[in-house]
Coordinates of C-alpha atoms and ligand atoms in Angstrom, one line a residue:
X2 CA 8.6 -14.6 -28.6
X3 CA 5.2 -12.9 -28.0
X4 CA 5.3 -9.5 -26.4
X5 CA 3.6 -8.3 -23.2
X6 CA 3.3 -4.7 -21.9
X7 CA 2.5 -4.3 -18.2
X8 CA 1.2 -1.1 -16.8
X9 CA 1.2 -0.7 -13.1
X10 CA -0.9 1.7 -11.2
X11 CA -0.9 2.3 -7.4
X12 CA 1.3 1.3 -4.6
X13 CA 4.5 -0.6 -4.1
X14 CA 2.5 -3.8 -3.5
X15 CA 1.3 -3.5 -7.0
X16 CA 4.8 -2.8 -8.3
X17 CA 5.9 -6.0 -6.6
X18 CA 2.9 -8.0 -7.9
X19 CA 3.8 -6.8 -11.4
X20 CA 7.3 -8.4 -11.1
X21 CA 5.5 -11.7 -10.4
X22 CA 3.1 -11.1 -13.3
X23 CA 6.1 -10.6 -15.6
X24 CA 7.4 -14.0 -14.6
X25 CA 3.9 -15.6 -15.0
X26 CA 3.8 -14.4 -18.6
X27 CA 7.4 -15.2 -19.2
X28 CA 6.6 -18.8 -18.4
X29 CA 3.8 -18.6 -21.0
X30 CA 6.3 -17.4 -23.7
X31 CA 6.0 -13.6 -23.4
X32 CA 8.8 -11.1 -23.1
X33 CA 8.2 -7.6 -21.9
X34 CA 8.3 -4.5 -24.1
X35 CA 7.9 -0.8 -23.4
X36 CA 5.7 0.2 -26.3
X37 CA 2.1 -1.0 -25.8
X38 CA 1.2 -0.4 -29.4
X39 CA 3.5 -3.2 -30.5
X40 CA 2.3 -5.7 -27.8
X41 CA 0.4 -8.9 -28.3
X42 CA -0.8 -8.6 -24.7
X43 CA -1.5 -5.5 -22.5
X44 CA -1.8 -6.2 -18.8
X45 CA -3.2 -3.5 -16.7
X46 CA -2.5 -3.8 -12.9
X47 CA -5.1 -1.5 -11.4
X48 CA -5.5 0.6 -8.3
X49 CA -8.8 1.8 -6.9
X50 CA -7.7 3.5 -3.7
X51 CA -9.2 6.8 -5.0
X52 CA -11.6 7.6 -7.9
X53 CA -8.7 9.3 -9.8
X54 CA -6.6 6.1 -9.8
X55 CA -9.6 4.0 -10.9
X56 CA -10.3 6.5 -13.7
X57 CA -6.7 6.2 -15.0
X58 CA -7.1 2.4 -15.4
X59 CA -10.4 2.9 -17.3
X60 CA -8.7 5.5 -19.4
X61 CA -6.0 3.1 -20.4
X62 CA -8.4 0.3 -21.2
X63 CA -10.3 2.6 -23.5
X64 CA -7.2 4.0 -25.1
X65 CA -5.9 0.5 -25.9
X66 CA -9.2 -0.6 -27.2
X67 CA -9.6 2.4 -29.5
X68 CA -6.2 1.7 -31.1
X69 CA -6.9 -2.0 -31.3
X70 CA -9.2 -1.9 -34.3
X71 CA -7.9 -5.2 -35.7
X72 CA -8.2 -6.9 -32.3
X73 CA -4.5 -7.9 -32.4
X74 CA -3.9 -6.9 -28.8
X75 CA -5.3 -9.0 -26.0
X76 CA -6.2 -7.0 -22.8
X77 CA -5.9 -8.5 -19.3
X78 CA -7.0 -6.5 -16.3
X79 CA -5.7 -7.5 -12.9
X80 CA -5.0 -5.8 -9.5
X81 CA -7.4 -4.3 -7.1
X82 CA -10.2 -3.5 -9.5
X83 CA -10.4 -7.2 -10.4
X84 CA -9.8 -8.1 -6.8
X85 CA -13.0 -6.4 -5.6
X86 CA -15.0 -8.0 -8.5
X87 CA -13.7 -11.5 -7.9
X88 CA -14.3 -11.3 -4.2
X89 CA -18.0 -10.5 -4.6
X90 CA -19.5 -13.9 -4.1
X91 CA -22.7 -13.0 -5.9
X92 CA -20.8 -12.5 -9.2
X93 CA -22.6 -9.3 -9.7
X94 CA -19.6 -7.0 -9.7
X95 CA -17.7 -9.2 -12.1
X96 CA -20.6 -9.2 -14.5
X97 CA -20.8 -5.4 -14.3
X98 CA -17.2 -5.1 -15.2
X99 CA -17.5 -7.6 -18.1
X100 CA -20.5 -5.7 -19.4
X101 CA -18.8 -2.4 -19.1
X102 CA -15.6 -3.6 -20.7
X103 CA -16.4 -6.3 -23.2
X104 CA -13.0 -5.6 -24.9
X105 CA -11.2 -7.1 -21.8
X106 CA -10.2 -10.7 -22.6
X107 CA -9.5 -11.7 -19.0
X108 CA -9.9 -10.4 -15.5
X109 CA -6.9 -12.1 -13.8
X110 CA -6.9 -12.7 -10.1
X111 CA -3.6 -11.9 -8.5
X112 CA -4.1 -14.9 -6.3
X113 CA -3.5 -17.1 -9.4
X114 CA 0.0 -15.6 -9.7
X115 CA 1.8 -17.6 -7.0
X116 CA 4.5 -16.4 -4.6
X117 CA 6.4 -19.6 -5.5
X118 CA 7.4 -18.1 -8.8
X119 CA 10.6 -16.2 -8.6
X120 CA 9.8 -12.6 -9.7
X121 CA 11.6 -11.1 -12.6
X122 CA 12.8 -8.2 -10.4
X123 CA 13.6 -4.8 -11.5
X124 CA 17.4 -4.8 -11.4
X125 CA 17.7 -1.2 -10.5
X126 CA 17.3 -0.3 -6.8
X127 CA 16.0 -2.4 -4.0
X128 CA 14.6 -5.9 -4.1
X129 CA 10.9 -5.9 -3.2
X130 CA 9.8 -8.8 -1.0
X131 CA 6.1 -9.2 -0.2
X132 CA 5.7 -10.6 3.3
X133 CA 1.9 -10.4 3.6
X134 CA -1.1 -9.4 1.6
X135 CA -4.6 -8.2 2.6
X136 CA -5.7 -6.3 5.6
X137 CA -7.9 -6.9 8.6
X138 CA -8.2 -3.3 9.9
X139 CA -11.2 -1.9 8.1
X140 CA -10.4 1.8 8.2
X141 CA -13.8 3.1 7.3
X142 CA -12.6 4.9 4.1
X143 CA -10.5 2.1 2.7
X144 CA -11.3 -0.3 -0.1
X145 CA -8.2 -2.5 0.3
X146 CA -9.8 -5.2 2.5
X147 CA -12.5 -5.6 -0.3
X148 CA -9.8 -5.7 -3.0
X149 CA -7.2 -8.0 -1.3
X150 CA -9.1 -9.8 1.4
X151 CA -8.0 -10.6 4.9
X152 CA -4.4 -10.6 5.9
X153 CA -2.4 -13.6 4.9
X154 CA 1.3 -13.7 5.9
X155 CA 3.8 -15.7 4.0
X156 CA 5.8 -18.4 5.9
X157 CA 8.8 -16.9 7.8
X158 CA 11.4 -19.3 6.4
X159 CA 10.2 -18.7 2.8
X160 CA 10.8 -14.9 3.3
X161 CA 14.3 -15.4 4.7
X162 CA 15.1 -17.7 1.8
X163 CA 13.9 -15.0 -0.6
X164 CA 16.0 -12.4 1.2
X165 CA 19.1 -14.6 0.9
X166 CA 18.4 -15.2 -2.7
X167 CA 18.2 -11.6 -3.7
X168 CA 21.4 -10.8 -1.9
X169 CA 23.1 -13.6 -3.8
X170 CA 21.7 -12.1 -7.0
X171 CA 23.6 -8.8 -6.1
X172 CA 20.9 -6.7 -4.5
X173 CA 22.1 -4.5 -1.7
X174 CA 18.8 -3.2 -0.4
X175 CA 15.6 -5.0 0.5
X176 CA 12.1 -3.6 1.0
X177 CA 9.7 -5.7 3.0
X178 CA 6.1 -5.1 1.8
X179 CA 2.7 -5.6 3.3
X180 CA -0.5 -3.6 3.5
X181 CA -0.1 -3.7 7.2
X182 CA 3.5 -4.7 7.3
X183 CA 4.1 -4.6 11.0
X184 CA 1.3 -7.0 11.9
X185 CA 3.1 -9.7 9.9
X186 CA 2.5 -13.1 11.3
X187 CA -0.4 -12.2 13.7
X188 CA -2.5 -14.6 11.6
X189 CA -0.4 -17.5 12.6
X190 CA 1.1 -16.4 15.9
X191 CA 0.0 -17.8 19.2
X192 CA -3.6 -16.6 19.6
X193 CA -3.3 -16.5 23.4
X194 CA -0.5 -14.0 23.1
X195 CA -2.6 -10.8 23.1
X196 CA -1.3 -7.4 24.2
X197 CA -2.8 -4.0 24.3
X198 CA -1.1 -1.3 22.3
X199 CA -2.5 2.2 21.7
X200 CA -5.8 1.1 23.2
X201 CA -6.3 -1.8 20.9
X202 CA -6.0 -5.5 21.6
X203 CA -3.6 -7.1 19.2
X204 CA -2.3 -10.5 18.5
X205 CA 1.5 -10.5 18.8
X206 CA 3.2 -9.9 15.5
X207 CA 6.2 -11.7 14.3
X208 CA 7.4 -8.7 12.4
X209 CA 10.2 -7.5 14.8
X210 CA 11.6 -11.1 14.7
X211 CA 11.5 -11.2 10.9
X212 CA 13.0 -7.7 10.5
X213 CA 15.8 -8.7 12.8
X214 CA 16.6 -11.9 10.9
X215 CA 16.7 -9.9 7.6
X216 CA 18.8 -7.1 9.1
X217 CA 21.3 -9.7 10.3
X218 CA 22.1 -10.8 6.7
X219 CA 24.7 -9.0 4.7
X220 CA 22.4 -6.2 3.5
X221 CA 23.1 -2.5 3.2
X222 CA 19.6 -1.3 3.9
X223 CA 16.3 -2.9 4.9
X224 CA 13.1 -0.8 4.6
X225 CA 9.5 -1.8 5.2
X226 CA 6.1 -0.4 4.1
X227 CA 3.4 0.4 5.3
X228 CA 3.2 0.4 9.1
X229 CA 0.2 1.0 11.3
X230 CA 0.7 3.0 14.5
X231 CA -1.1 0.4 16.6
X232 CA 1.3 -2.4 15.5
X233 CA 4.4 -0.3 16.1
X234 CA 5.4 -2.1 19.3
X235 CA 8.3 -1.3 21.7
X236 CA 9.8 -4.6 20.5
X237 CA 9.9 -3.2 16.9
X238 CA 11.4 0.1 18.1
X239 CA 14.1 -1.9 19.9
X240 CA 15.0 -3.9 16.8
X241 CA 15.2 -0.8 14.6
X242 CA 17.4 0.9 17.1
X243 CA 19.8 -2.1 17.3
X244 CA 20.5 -2.5 13.6
X245 CA 21.9 0.6 11.8
X246 CA 21.2 -1.1 8.4
X247 CA 17.4 -0.7 9.0
X248 CA 16.2 2.4 7.1
X249 CA 16.0 5.5 9.3
X250 CA 13.1 6.8 7.2
X251 CA 10.0 5.3 8.7
X252 CA 6.6 5.5 7.0
X253 CA 3.9 5.9 9.6
X254 CA 0.5 7.1 8.3
X255 CA -1.6 9.1 10.7
X256 CA -4.4 10.2 8.3
X257 CA -5.9 12.9 10.5
X258 CA -5.3 14.9 13.7
X259 CA -8.8 15.3 15.1
X260 CA -9.9 12.7 17.5
X261 CA -13.5 12.6 16.3
X262 CA -12.4 12.2 12.7
X263 CA -9.9 9.5 13.7
X264 CA -12.7 7.7 15.5
X265 CA -15.0 7.9 12.4
X266 CA -12.1 6.6 10.3
X267 CA -11.9 3.7 12.7
X268 CA -8.2 4.3 13.2
X269 CA -8.4 3.3 16.9
X270 CA -6.0 5.9 18.3
X271 CA -6.2 9.5 19.4
X272 CA -4.0 12.4 18.3
X273 CA -2.0 12.4 21.5
X274 CA -1.4 8.6 21.3
X275 CA 0.1 9.1 17.8
X276 CA 2.3 12.0 19.1
X277 CA 3.4 9.9 22.0
X278 CA 4.3 7.0 19.8
X279 CA 6.4 9.2 17.5
X280 CA 8.0 10.8 20.6
X281 CA 9.0 7.4 21.8
X282 CA 10.4 6.4 18.3
X283 CA 12.4 9.6 18.1
X284 CA 13.8 9.2 21.6
X285 CA 14.9 5.6 21.0
X286 CA 16.1 5.7 17.3
X287 CA 18.8 8.3 16.6
X288 CA 18.4 10.3 13.4
X289 CA 15.0 8.8 12.6
X290 CA 12.9 10.5 10.0
X291 CA 9.2 10.0 9.6
X292 CA 7.0 10.1 6.5
X293 CA 3.3 9.9 6.6
X294 CA -0.1 9.7 4.8
X295 CA -2.8 12.2 5.4
X296 CA -6.4 12.4 4.2
X297 CA -8.0 15.9 3.9
X298 CA -11.7 16.5 3.5
X299 CA -13.0 13.4 5.3
X300 CA -16.7 13.7 6.1
X301 CA -17.1 15.9 9.2
X302 CA -13.7 17.5 9.0
X303 CA -14.5 21.1 9.7
X304 CA -11.8 23.9 9.9
X305 CA -11.2 23.2 13.6
X306 CA -10.6 19.5 12.9
X307 CA -8.4 20.2 10.0
X308 CA -6.2 22.5 12.2
X309 CA -5.6 19.5 14.4
X310 CA -4.0 17.8 11.4
X311 CA -1.9 20.9 10.7
X312 CA -0.9 20.8 14.4
X313 CA 0.4 17.2 14.1
X314 CA 2.4 18.2 11.1
X315 CA 3.9 21.2 12.9
X316 CA 4.8 19.1 15.9
X317 CA 6.3 16.1 14.1
X318 CA 8.0 17.9 11.3
X319 CA 7.5 15.0 8.9
X320 CA 10.1 14.5 6.2
X321 CA 7.4 13.9 3.5
X322 CA 3.7 13.7 3.7
X323 CA 1.6 12.0 1.0
X324 CA -1.6 14.1 1.1
X325 CA -4.8 12.6 -0.2
X326 CA -8.1 14.2 -0.9
X327 CA -10.9 12.1 0.5
X328 CA -12.6 10.0 -2.2
X329 CA -15.6 7.9 -1.2
X330 CA -15.2 4.3 -2.3
X331 CA -18.3 2.2 -3.0
X332 CA -18.6 -0.6 -0.4
X333 CA -16.7 1.1 2.3
X334 CA -18.3 2.1 5.6
X335 CA -17.6 5.9 5.3
X336 CA -19.2 5.9 1.8
X337 CA -22.2 4.2 3.2
X338 CA -22.6 6.4 6.3
X339 CA -21.7 9.9 5.0
X340 CA -21.8 12.0 1.9
X341 CA -18.8 13.5 0.3
X342 CA -19.6 16.8 1.9
X343 CA -16.4 18.8 1.7
X344 CA -16.2 20.6 -1.7
X345 CA -13.2 19.8 -4.0
X346 CA -12.0 23.4 -3.8
X347 CA -11.8 23.2 0.0
X348 CA -10.0 19.8 -0.2
X349 CA -7.5 21.5 -2.6
X350 CA -7.0 24.4 -0.2
X351 CA -6.3 22.0 2.7
X352 CA -4.0 19.9 0.5
X353 CA -2.0 23.0 -0.4
X354 CA -1.7 24.2 3.2
X355 CA -0.2 20.8 4.2
X356 CA 1.9 20.5 1.1
X357 CA 3.4 23.9 1.7
X358 CA 4.0 23.2 5.4
X359 CA 5.5 19.6 5.1
X360 CA 6.8 19.1 1.6
X361 CA 7.8 22.6 0.6
X362 CA 8.8 23.6 4.2
X363 CA 7.1 26.9 3.8
X364 CA 6.1 28.1 7.3
X365 CA 3.1 30.4 7.6
Ligands
5AD403 N1 -9.7 8.6 -0.1 C1 -8.6 9.3 0.0 N2 -7.4 8.7 0.4 C2 -7.4 7.4 0.7 N3 -6.4 6.6 1.2 C3 -7.0 5.4 1.4 N4 -8.3 5.4 1.1 C4 -8.6 6.6 0.7 C5 -9.8 7.3 0.3 N5 -10.9 6.6 0.2 C6 -5.1 7.0 1.4 C7 -4.6 6.8 2.8 C8 -3.7 5.7 2.7 C9 -3.1 5.8 1.4 C10 -2.5 4.6 0.8 O1 -4.2 6.3 0.6 O2 -3.9 8.0 3.3 O3 -2.7 5.6 3.8
SF4_404 FE1 -4.2 0.8 -4.7 FE2 -4.6 -0.1 -2.3 FE3 -4.6 -1.8 -4.3 FE4 -2.3 -0.6 -3.5 S1 -3.6 -2.1 -2.3 S2 -3.0 -0.8 -5.5 S3 -3.1 1.4 -2.9 S4 -6.1 -0.1 -3.9

C-alpha cells in the first residue's frame, strides 16, 4: 500500500475534515503513516485564520520540498488556504498560489471530499460530526466566509444516522461541529419564521431540535462548537437544561467588551447584551461553565476599550479563554478599512493580562 501523511492545522472543523480526507485517500489505496519523510503523499490541511497559522503551513510545504530532492513525495494542499483560492472566480488567487508553490502537485478542494464517505475516525475520544460548513455572518476580521463559503447545513436525518452509527461503533461522546453551529438549518428552515434575538433578525434555527434528538440517543456526552451569541436562543437554553448528557462546558466567543469595537467587528451585540445572555444561561443551566474566544488589539481598541474586555472577563469568570492577537487578513472588511495600528508588544501585554486573569486565575 502507498503511504499518506496528513498534517492538520487549525480548528476542530479541520480535524474532522482530515478524518474524511483520510478515507478519501484510503479509497485510492493509501494508508496513513506518522513519519512524513517515508510518505508517498503529504497532505497539508491548512488554516489561515491568523498570519501565524498561514505561515506554519508555508513552512511545512517548504520543509517537505527541501527534503524531497528526488521528487518521490507528492504534495497536496487543502483546507482554508486552498478554499480562498478556489472560491476566487477570477482564478487569480489560485494562479498566485501555483506560482508561489510550484512544488505542490494539487490544490484539493475540501468540497470534493464528500460527506457521504464514512470518515476514518480517530478512535480515541469523541466522535466528531460535522453538521454544517461555511458561515454567513461576516464578522469584519474573519476570513472564514471567504475560505468556506456560505453556510450549508447537512440534512437532519443524515446527521442523526451518523450519530447512531458512531454509537454503534462504540463511541460514547459526540461533538457536533459547525462554524456557526447553533444557526444549523437556518438555510432550509421556513423563511417566514423570523425572530429577533439580541437585536438581530434571524431565521429560526433547527439546532435545538437536532441537539435534542442527539441527546435522546444512548450517548454519555454531546458537545457542540462553535456557538454565536445571537443564535443562542431560549429554546436552545431549554434543551441544554433538560438533558444532563449535554456538555455543561459551553463555548461562547465574545471577542471584545467595548461596544464601539464590537460594532466595528460587526458582531451585532453590545457588551451588556452578552452579559445578559450569559446571566440567563447561568440561571437556567445548573453547573454551566463557559469558555470563550477573545481578540486583543483590534483596530481602534484603546486602553479604555481593552478594559471593557477585562471587565467582561472579571464578571463572567470564564473557565478558559482562547486569546488571539488581531491579525489583518487580506480580503476581510477590517483589513480593508483599517491599518494594524496596535503594536505587537501592546497586543502581547493585553494577551498576558487576560491570560493571567482567566487562564492562570491570577487576580490583580
Ligand atoms: N485575527 C485574530 N484572531 C482572529 N480570529 C478570527 N479571525 C481573527 C483575526 N483576523 C479568532 C476569533 C475566533 C477564533 C476562531 O479566531 O477569536 O473566534
Ligand atoms: Fe482556520 Fe477558520 Fe479554516 Fe478553521 S475554518 S481551519 S479556524 S481558517
